[in-house]
JSON list of C-alpha atoms in Angstrom, two decimals:
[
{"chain": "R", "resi": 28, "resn": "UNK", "atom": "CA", "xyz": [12.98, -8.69, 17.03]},
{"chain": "R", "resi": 29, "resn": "UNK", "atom": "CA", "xyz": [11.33, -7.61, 20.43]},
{"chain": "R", "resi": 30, "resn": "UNK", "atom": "CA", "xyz": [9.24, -10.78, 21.81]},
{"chain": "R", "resi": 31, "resn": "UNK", "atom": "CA", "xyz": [9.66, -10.11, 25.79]},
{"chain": "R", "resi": 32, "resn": "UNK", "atom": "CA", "xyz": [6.09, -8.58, 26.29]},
{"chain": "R", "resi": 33, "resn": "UNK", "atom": "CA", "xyz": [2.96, -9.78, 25.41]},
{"chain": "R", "resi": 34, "resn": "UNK", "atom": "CA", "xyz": [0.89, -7.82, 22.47]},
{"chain": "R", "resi": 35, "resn": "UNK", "atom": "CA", "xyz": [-2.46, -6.81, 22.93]},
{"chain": "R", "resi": 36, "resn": "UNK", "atom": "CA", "xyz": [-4.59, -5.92, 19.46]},
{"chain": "R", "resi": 37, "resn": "UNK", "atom": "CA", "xyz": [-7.68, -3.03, 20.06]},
{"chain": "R", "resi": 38, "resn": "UNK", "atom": "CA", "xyz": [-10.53, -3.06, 17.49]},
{"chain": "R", "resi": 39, "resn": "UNK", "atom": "CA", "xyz": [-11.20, 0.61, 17.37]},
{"chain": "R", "resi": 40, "resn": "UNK", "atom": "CA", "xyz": [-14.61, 2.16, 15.73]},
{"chain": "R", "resi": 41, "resn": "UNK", "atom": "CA", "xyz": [-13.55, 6.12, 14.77]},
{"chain": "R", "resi": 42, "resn": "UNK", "atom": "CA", "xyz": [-13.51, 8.06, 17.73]},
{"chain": "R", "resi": 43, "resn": "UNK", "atom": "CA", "xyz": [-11.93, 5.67, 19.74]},
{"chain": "R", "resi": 44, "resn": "UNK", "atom": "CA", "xyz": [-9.27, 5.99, 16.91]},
{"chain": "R", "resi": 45, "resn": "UNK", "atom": "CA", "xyz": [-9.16, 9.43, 16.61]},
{"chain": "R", "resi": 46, "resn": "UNK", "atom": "CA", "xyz": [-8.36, 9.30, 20.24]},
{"chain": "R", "resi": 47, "resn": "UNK", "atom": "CA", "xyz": [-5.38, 7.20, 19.46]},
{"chain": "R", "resi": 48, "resn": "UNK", "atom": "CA", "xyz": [-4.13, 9.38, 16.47]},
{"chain": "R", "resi": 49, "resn": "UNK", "atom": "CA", "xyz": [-0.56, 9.60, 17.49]},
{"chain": "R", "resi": 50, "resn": "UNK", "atom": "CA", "xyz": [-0.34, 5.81, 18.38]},
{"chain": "R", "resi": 51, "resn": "UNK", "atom": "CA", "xyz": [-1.37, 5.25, 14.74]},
{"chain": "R", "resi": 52, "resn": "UNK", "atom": "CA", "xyz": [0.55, 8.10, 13.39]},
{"chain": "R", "resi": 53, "resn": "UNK", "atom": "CA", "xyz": [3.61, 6.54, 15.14]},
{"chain": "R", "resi": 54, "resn": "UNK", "atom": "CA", "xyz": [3.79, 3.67, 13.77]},
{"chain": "R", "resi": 55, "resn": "UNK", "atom": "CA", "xyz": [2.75, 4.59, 10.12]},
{"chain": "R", "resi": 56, "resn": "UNK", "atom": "CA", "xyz": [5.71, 7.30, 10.53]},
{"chain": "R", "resi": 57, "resn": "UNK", "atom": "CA", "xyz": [8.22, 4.22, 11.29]},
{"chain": "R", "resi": 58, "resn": "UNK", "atom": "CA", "xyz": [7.00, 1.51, 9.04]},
{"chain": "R", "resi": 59, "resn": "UNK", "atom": "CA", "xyz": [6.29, 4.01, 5.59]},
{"chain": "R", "resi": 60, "resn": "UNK", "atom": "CA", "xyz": [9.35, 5.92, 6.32]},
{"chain": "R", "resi": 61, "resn": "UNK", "atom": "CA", "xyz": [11.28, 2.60, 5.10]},
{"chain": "R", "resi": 62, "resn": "UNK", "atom": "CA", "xyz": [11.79, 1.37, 1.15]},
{"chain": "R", "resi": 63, "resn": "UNK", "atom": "CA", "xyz": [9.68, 0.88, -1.17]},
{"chain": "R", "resi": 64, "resn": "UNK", "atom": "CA", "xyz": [7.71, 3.55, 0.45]},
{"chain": "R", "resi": 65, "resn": "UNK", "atom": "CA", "xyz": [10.17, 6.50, 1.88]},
{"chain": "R", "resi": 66, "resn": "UNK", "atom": "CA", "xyz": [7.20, 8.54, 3.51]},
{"chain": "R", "resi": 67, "resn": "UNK", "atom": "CA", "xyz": [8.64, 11.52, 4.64]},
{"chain": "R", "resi": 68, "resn": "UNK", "atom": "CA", "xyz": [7.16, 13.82, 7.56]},
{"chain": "R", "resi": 69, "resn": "UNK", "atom": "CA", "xyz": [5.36, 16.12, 5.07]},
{"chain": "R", "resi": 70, "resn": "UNK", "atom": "CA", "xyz": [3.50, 12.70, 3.84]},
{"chain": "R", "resi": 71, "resn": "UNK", "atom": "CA", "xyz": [2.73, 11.93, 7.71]},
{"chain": "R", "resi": 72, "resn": "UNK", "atom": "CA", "xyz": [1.37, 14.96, 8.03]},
{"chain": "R", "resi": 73, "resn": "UNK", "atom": "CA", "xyz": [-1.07, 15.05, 4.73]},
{"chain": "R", "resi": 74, "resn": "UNK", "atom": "CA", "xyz": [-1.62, 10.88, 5.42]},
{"chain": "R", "resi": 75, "resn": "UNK", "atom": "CA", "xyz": [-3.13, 12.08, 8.97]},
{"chain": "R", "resi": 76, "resn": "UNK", "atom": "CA", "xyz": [-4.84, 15.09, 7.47]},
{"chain": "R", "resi": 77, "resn": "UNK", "atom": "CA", "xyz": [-6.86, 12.55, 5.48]},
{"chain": "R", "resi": 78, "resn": "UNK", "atom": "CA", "xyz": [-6.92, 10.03, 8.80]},
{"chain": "R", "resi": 79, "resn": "UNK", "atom": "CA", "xyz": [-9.05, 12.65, 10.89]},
{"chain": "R", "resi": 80, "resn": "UNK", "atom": "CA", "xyz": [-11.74, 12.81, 7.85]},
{"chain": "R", "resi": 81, "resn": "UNK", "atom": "CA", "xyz": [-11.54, 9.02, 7.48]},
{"chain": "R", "resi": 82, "resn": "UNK", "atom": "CA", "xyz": [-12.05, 8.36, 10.72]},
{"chain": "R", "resi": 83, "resn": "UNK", "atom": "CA", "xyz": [-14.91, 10.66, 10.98]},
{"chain": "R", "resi": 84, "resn": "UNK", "atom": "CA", "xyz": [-17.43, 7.95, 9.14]},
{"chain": "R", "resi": 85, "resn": "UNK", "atom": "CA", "xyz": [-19.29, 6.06, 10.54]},
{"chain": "R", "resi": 86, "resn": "UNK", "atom": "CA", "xyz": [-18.35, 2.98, 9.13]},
{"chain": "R", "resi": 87, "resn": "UNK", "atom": "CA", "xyz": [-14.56, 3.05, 9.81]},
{"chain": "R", "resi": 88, "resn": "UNK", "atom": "CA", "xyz": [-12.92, 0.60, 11.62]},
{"chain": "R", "resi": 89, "resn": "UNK", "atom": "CA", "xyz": [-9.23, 0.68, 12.88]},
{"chain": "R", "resi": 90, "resn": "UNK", "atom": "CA", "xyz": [-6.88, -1.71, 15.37]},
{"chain": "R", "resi": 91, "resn": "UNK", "atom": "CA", "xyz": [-3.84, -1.07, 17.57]},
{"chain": "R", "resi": 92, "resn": "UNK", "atom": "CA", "xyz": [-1.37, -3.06, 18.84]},
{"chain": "R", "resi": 93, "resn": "UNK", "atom": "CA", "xyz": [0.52, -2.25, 21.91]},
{"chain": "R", "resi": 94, "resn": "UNK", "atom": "CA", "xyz": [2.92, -3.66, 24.21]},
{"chain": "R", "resi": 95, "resn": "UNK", "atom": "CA", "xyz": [1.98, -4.61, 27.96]},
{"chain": "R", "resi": 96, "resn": "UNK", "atom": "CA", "xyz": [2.97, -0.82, 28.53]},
{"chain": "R", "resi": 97, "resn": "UNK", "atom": "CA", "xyz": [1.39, 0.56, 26.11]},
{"chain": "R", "resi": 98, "resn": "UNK", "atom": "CA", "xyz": [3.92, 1.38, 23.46]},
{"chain": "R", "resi": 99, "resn": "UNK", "atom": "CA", "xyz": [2.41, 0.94, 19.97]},
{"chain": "R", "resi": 100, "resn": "UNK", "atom": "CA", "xyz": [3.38, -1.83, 17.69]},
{"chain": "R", "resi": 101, "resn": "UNK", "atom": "CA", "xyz": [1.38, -2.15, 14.64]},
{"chain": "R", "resi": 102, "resn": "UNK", "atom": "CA", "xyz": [-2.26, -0.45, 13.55]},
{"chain": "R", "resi": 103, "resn": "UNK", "atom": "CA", "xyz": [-4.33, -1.00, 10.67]},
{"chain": "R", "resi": 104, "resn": "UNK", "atom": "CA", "xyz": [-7.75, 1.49, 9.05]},
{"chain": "R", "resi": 105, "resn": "UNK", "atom": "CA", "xyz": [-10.32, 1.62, 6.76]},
{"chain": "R", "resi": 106, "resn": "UNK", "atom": "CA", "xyz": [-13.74, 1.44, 5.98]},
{"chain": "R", "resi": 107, "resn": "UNK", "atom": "CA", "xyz": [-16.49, 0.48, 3.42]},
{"chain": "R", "resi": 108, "resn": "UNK", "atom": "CA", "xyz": [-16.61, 1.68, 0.06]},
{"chain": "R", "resi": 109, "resn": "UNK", "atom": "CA", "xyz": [-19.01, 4.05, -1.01]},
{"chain": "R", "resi": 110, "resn": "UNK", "atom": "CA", "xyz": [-21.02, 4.08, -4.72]},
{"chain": "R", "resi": 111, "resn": "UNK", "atom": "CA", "xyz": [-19.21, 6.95, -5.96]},
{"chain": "R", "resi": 112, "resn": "UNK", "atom": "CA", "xyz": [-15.73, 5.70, -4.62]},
{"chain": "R", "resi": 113, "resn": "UNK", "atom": "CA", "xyz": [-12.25, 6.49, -6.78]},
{"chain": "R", "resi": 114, "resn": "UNK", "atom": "CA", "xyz": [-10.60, 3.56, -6.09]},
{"chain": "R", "resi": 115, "resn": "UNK", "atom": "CA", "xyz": [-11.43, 1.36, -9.38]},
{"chain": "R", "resi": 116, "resn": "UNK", "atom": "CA", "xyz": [-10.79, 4.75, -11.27]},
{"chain": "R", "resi": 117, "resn": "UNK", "atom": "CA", "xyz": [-7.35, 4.41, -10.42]},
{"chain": "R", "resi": 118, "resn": "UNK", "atom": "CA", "xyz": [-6.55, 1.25, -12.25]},
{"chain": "R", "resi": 119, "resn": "UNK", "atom": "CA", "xyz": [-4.10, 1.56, -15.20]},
{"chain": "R", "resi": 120, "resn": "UNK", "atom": "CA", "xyz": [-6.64, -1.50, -16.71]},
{"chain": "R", "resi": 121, "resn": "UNK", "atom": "CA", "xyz": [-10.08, -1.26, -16.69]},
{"chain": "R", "resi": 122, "resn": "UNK", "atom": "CA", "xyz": [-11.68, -4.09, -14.59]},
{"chain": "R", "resi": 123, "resn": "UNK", "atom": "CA", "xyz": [-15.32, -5.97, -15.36]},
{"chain": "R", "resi": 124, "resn": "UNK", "atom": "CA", "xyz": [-18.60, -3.46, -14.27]},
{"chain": "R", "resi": 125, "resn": "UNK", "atom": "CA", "xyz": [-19.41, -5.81, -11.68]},
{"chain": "R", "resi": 126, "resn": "UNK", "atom": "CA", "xyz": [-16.10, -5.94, -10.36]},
{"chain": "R", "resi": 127, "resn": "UNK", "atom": "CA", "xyz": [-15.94, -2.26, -9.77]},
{"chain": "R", "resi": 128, "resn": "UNK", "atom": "CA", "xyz": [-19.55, -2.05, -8.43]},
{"chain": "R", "resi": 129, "resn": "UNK", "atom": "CA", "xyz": [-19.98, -0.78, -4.83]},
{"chain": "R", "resi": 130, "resn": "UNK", "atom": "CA", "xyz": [-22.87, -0.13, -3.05]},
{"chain": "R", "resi": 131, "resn": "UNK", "atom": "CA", "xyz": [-21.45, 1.40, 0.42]},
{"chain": "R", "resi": 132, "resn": "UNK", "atom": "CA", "xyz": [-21.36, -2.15, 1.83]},
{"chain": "R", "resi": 133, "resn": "UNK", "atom": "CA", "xyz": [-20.29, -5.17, -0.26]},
{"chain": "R", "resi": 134, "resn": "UNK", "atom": "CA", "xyz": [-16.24, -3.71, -0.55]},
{"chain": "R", "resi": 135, "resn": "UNK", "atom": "CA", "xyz": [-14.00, -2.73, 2.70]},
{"chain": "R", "resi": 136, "resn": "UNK", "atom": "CA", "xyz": [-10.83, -0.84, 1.53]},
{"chain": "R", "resi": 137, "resn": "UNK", "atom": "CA", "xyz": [-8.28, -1.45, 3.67]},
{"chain": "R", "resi": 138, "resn": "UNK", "atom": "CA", "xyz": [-6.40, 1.78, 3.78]},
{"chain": "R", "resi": 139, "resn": "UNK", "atom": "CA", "xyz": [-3.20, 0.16, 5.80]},
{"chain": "R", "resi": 140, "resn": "UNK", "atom": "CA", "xyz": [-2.38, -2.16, 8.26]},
{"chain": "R", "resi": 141, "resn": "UNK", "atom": "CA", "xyz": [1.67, -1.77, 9.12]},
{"chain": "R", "resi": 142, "resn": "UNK", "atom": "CA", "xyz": [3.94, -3.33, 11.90]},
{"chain": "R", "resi": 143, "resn": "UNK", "atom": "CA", "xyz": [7.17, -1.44, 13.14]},
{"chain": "R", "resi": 144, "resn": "UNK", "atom": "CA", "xyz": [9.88, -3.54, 12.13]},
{"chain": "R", "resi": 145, "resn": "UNK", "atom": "CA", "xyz": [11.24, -4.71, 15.54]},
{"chain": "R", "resi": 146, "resn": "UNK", "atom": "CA", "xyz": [8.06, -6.32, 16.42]},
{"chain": "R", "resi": 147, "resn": "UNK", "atom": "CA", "xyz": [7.34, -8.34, 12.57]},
{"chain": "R", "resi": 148, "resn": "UNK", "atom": "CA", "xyz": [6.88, -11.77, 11.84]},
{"chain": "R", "resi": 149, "resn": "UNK", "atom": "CA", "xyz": [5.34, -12.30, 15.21]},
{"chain": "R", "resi": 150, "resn": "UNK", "atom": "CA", "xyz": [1.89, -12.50, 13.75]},
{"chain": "R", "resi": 151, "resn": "UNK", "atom": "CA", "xyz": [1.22, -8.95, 14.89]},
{"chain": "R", "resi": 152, "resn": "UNK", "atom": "CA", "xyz": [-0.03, -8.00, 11.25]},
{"chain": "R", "resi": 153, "resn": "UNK", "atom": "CA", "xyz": [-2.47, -10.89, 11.22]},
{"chain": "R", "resi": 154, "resn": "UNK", "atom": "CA", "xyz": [-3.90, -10.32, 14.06]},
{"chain": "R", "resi": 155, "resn": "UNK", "atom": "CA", "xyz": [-4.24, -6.30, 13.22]},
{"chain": "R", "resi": 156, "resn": "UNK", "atom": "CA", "xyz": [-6.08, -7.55, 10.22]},
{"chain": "R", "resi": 157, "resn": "UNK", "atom": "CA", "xyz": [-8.62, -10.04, 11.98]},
{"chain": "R", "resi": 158, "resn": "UNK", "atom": "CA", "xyz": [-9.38, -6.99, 14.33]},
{"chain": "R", "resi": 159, "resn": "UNK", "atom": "CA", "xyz": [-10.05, -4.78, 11.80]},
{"chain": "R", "resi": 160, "resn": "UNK", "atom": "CA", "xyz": [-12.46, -6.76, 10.13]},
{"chain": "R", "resi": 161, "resn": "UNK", "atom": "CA", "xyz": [-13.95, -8.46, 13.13]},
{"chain": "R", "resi": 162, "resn": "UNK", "atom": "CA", "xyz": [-17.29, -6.15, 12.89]},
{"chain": "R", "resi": 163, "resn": "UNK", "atom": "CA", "xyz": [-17.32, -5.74, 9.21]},
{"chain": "R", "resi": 164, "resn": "UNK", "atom": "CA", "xyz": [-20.26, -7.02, 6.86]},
{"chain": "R", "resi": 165, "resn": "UNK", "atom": "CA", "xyz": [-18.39, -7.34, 3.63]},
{"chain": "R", "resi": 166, "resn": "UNK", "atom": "CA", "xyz": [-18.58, -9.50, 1.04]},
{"chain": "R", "resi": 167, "resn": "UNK", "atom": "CA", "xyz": [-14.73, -8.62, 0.32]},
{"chain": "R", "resi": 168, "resn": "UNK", "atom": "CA", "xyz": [-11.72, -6.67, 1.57]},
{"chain": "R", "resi": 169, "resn": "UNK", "atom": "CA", "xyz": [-9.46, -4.46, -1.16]},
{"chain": "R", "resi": 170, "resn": "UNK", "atom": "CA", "xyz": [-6.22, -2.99, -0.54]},
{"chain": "R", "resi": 171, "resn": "UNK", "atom": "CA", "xyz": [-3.50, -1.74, -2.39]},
{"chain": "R", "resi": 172, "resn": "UNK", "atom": "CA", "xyz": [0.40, -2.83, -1.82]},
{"chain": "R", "resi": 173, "resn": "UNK", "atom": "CA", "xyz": [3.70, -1.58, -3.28]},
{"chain": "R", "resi": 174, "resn": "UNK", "atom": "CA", "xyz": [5.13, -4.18, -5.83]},
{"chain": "R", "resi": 175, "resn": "UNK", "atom": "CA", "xyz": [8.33, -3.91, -4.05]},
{"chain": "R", "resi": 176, "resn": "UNK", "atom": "CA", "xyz": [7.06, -4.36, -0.39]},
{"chain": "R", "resi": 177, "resn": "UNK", "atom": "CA", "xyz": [7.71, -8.41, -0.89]},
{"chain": "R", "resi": 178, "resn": "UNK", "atom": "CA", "xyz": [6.74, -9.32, 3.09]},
{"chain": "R", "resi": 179, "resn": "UNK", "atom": "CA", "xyz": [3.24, -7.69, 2.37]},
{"chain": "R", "resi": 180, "resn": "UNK", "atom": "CA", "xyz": [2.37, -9.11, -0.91]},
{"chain": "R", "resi": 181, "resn": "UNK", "atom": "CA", "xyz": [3.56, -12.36, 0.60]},
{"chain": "R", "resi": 182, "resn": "UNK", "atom": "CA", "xyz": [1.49, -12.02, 3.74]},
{"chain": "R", "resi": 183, "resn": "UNK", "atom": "CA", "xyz": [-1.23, -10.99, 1.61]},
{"chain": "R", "resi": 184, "resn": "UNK", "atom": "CA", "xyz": [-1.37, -13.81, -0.89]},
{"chain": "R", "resi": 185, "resn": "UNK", "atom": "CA", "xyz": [-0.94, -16.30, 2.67]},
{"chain": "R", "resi": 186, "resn": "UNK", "atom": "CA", "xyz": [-3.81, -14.51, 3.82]},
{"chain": "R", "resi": 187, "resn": "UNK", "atom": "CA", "xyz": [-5.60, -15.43, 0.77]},
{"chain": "R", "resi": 188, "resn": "UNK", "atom": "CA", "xyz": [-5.84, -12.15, -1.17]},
{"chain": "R", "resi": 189, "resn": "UNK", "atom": "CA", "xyz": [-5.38, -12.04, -5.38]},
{"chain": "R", "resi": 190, "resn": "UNK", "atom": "CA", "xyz": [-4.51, -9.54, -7.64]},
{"chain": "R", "resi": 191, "resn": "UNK", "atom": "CA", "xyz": [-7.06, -7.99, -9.69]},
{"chain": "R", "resi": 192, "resn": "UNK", "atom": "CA", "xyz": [-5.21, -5.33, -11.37]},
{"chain": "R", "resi": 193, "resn": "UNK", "atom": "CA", "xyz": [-2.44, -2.31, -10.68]},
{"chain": "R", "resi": 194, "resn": "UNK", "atom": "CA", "xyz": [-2.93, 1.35, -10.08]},
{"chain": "R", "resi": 195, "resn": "UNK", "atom": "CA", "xyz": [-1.46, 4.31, -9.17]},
{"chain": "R", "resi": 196, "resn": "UNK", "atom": "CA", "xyz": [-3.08, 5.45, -5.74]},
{"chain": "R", "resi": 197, "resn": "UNK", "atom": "CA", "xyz": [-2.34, 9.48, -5.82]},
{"chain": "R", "resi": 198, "resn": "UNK", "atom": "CA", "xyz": [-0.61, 12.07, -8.17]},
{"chain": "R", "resi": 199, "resn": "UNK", "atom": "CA", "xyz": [2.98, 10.70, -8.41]},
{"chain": "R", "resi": 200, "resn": "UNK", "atom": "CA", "xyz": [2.70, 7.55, -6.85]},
{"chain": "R", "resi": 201, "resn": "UNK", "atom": "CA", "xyz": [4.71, 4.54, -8.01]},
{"chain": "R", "resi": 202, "resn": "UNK", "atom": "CA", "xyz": [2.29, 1.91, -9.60]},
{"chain": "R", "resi": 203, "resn": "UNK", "atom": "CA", "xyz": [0.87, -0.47, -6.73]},
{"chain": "R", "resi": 204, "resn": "UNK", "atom": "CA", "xyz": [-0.81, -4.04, -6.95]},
{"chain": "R", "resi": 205, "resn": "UNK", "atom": "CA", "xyz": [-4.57, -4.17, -6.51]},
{"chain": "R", "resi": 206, "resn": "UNK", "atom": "CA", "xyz": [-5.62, -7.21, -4.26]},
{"chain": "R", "resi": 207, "resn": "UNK", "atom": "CA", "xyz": [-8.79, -8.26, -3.36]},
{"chain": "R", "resi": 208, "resn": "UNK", "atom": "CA", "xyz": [-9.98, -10.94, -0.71]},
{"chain": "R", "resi": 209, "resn": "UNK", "atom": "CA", "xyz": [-13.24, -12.08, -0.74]},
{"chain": "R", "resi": 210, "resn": "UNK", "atom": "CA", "xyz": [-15.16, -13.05, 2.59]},
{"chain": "R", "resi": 211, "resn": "UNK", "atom": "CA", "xyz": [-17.63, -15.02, 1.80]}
]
């Protein structure tokens, strides 16, 4: 564990994000590259293919964590879901109509928020989170975690998040937990 410098977390909207893209892609390399997830760099590579789309709307919101010198730490992306969004299509249960119901405003999906691992359980994640959603008008947050990622899920739950149901996020993907947090 690295605690000598000071971390500073930047609330990004999507250019200044796009700016950052191989800050972000740096850190998602590191932290997916590790089990349950074994990301390899073709899965970088399509994960930031979708990133420069994503972070094209207008509603996206992202945070970065560097050190004093600027190396990056931790990020975490996403933005609101729209009407016609996937997401609740991907559930291996059905959920409740107005569960699934989005309106381009009342759901953020948090696409990820990761931490290299010499600089976790420092709080780092938290604070990526709280930046993140600083701006947002949401009446809830929704994210998906791997099962077998136990120091998510647990941060999760701490942070006050429940699962609604389990899905399987792309073609081929192992079966992930559905957790929603609501805001207000």
């Amino acid at each position: 564990m690295i605690q000598e410098e000071a971390i500073s977390v930047e609330g990004m909207d999507g250019n200044a994000a796009t700016r950052a893209e191989q800050a972000f892609a740096l850190v998602y390399a590191e932290a997916f590259a590790e089990l349950p997830y074994g990301e390899t760099a073709a899965d970088v590579a399509a994960a930031f293919r979708r990133f420069r789309s994503q972070a094209r709307k207008r509603t996206f919101r992202g945070a970065l964590a560097r050190t004093e010198n600027g190396t990056p730490v931790g990020m975490a992306y996403g933005y609101p879901l729209g009407p016609n969004t996937g997401w609740w299509d991907q559930l291996t249960t059905p959920v409740p109509a107005e569960l699934r119901r989005e309106d381009g405003q009342r759901t953020f999906g948090l696409l990820e928020l990761a931490v290299r691992p010499p600089w976790r359980r420092q709080g780092i994640a938290r604070r990526l989170h709280q930046a993140v959603l600083e701006r947002v008008d949401a009446e809830r947050v929704l994210l998906n975690v791997h099962p077998d990622s136990e120091a998510a899920l647990s941060a999760y739950r701490s942070w006050g998040y429940r699962k609604v149901g389990e899905a399987r996020p792309w073609q081929g993907a192992d079966c992930h937990d559905v957790m929603l947090l609501e805001l207000r």
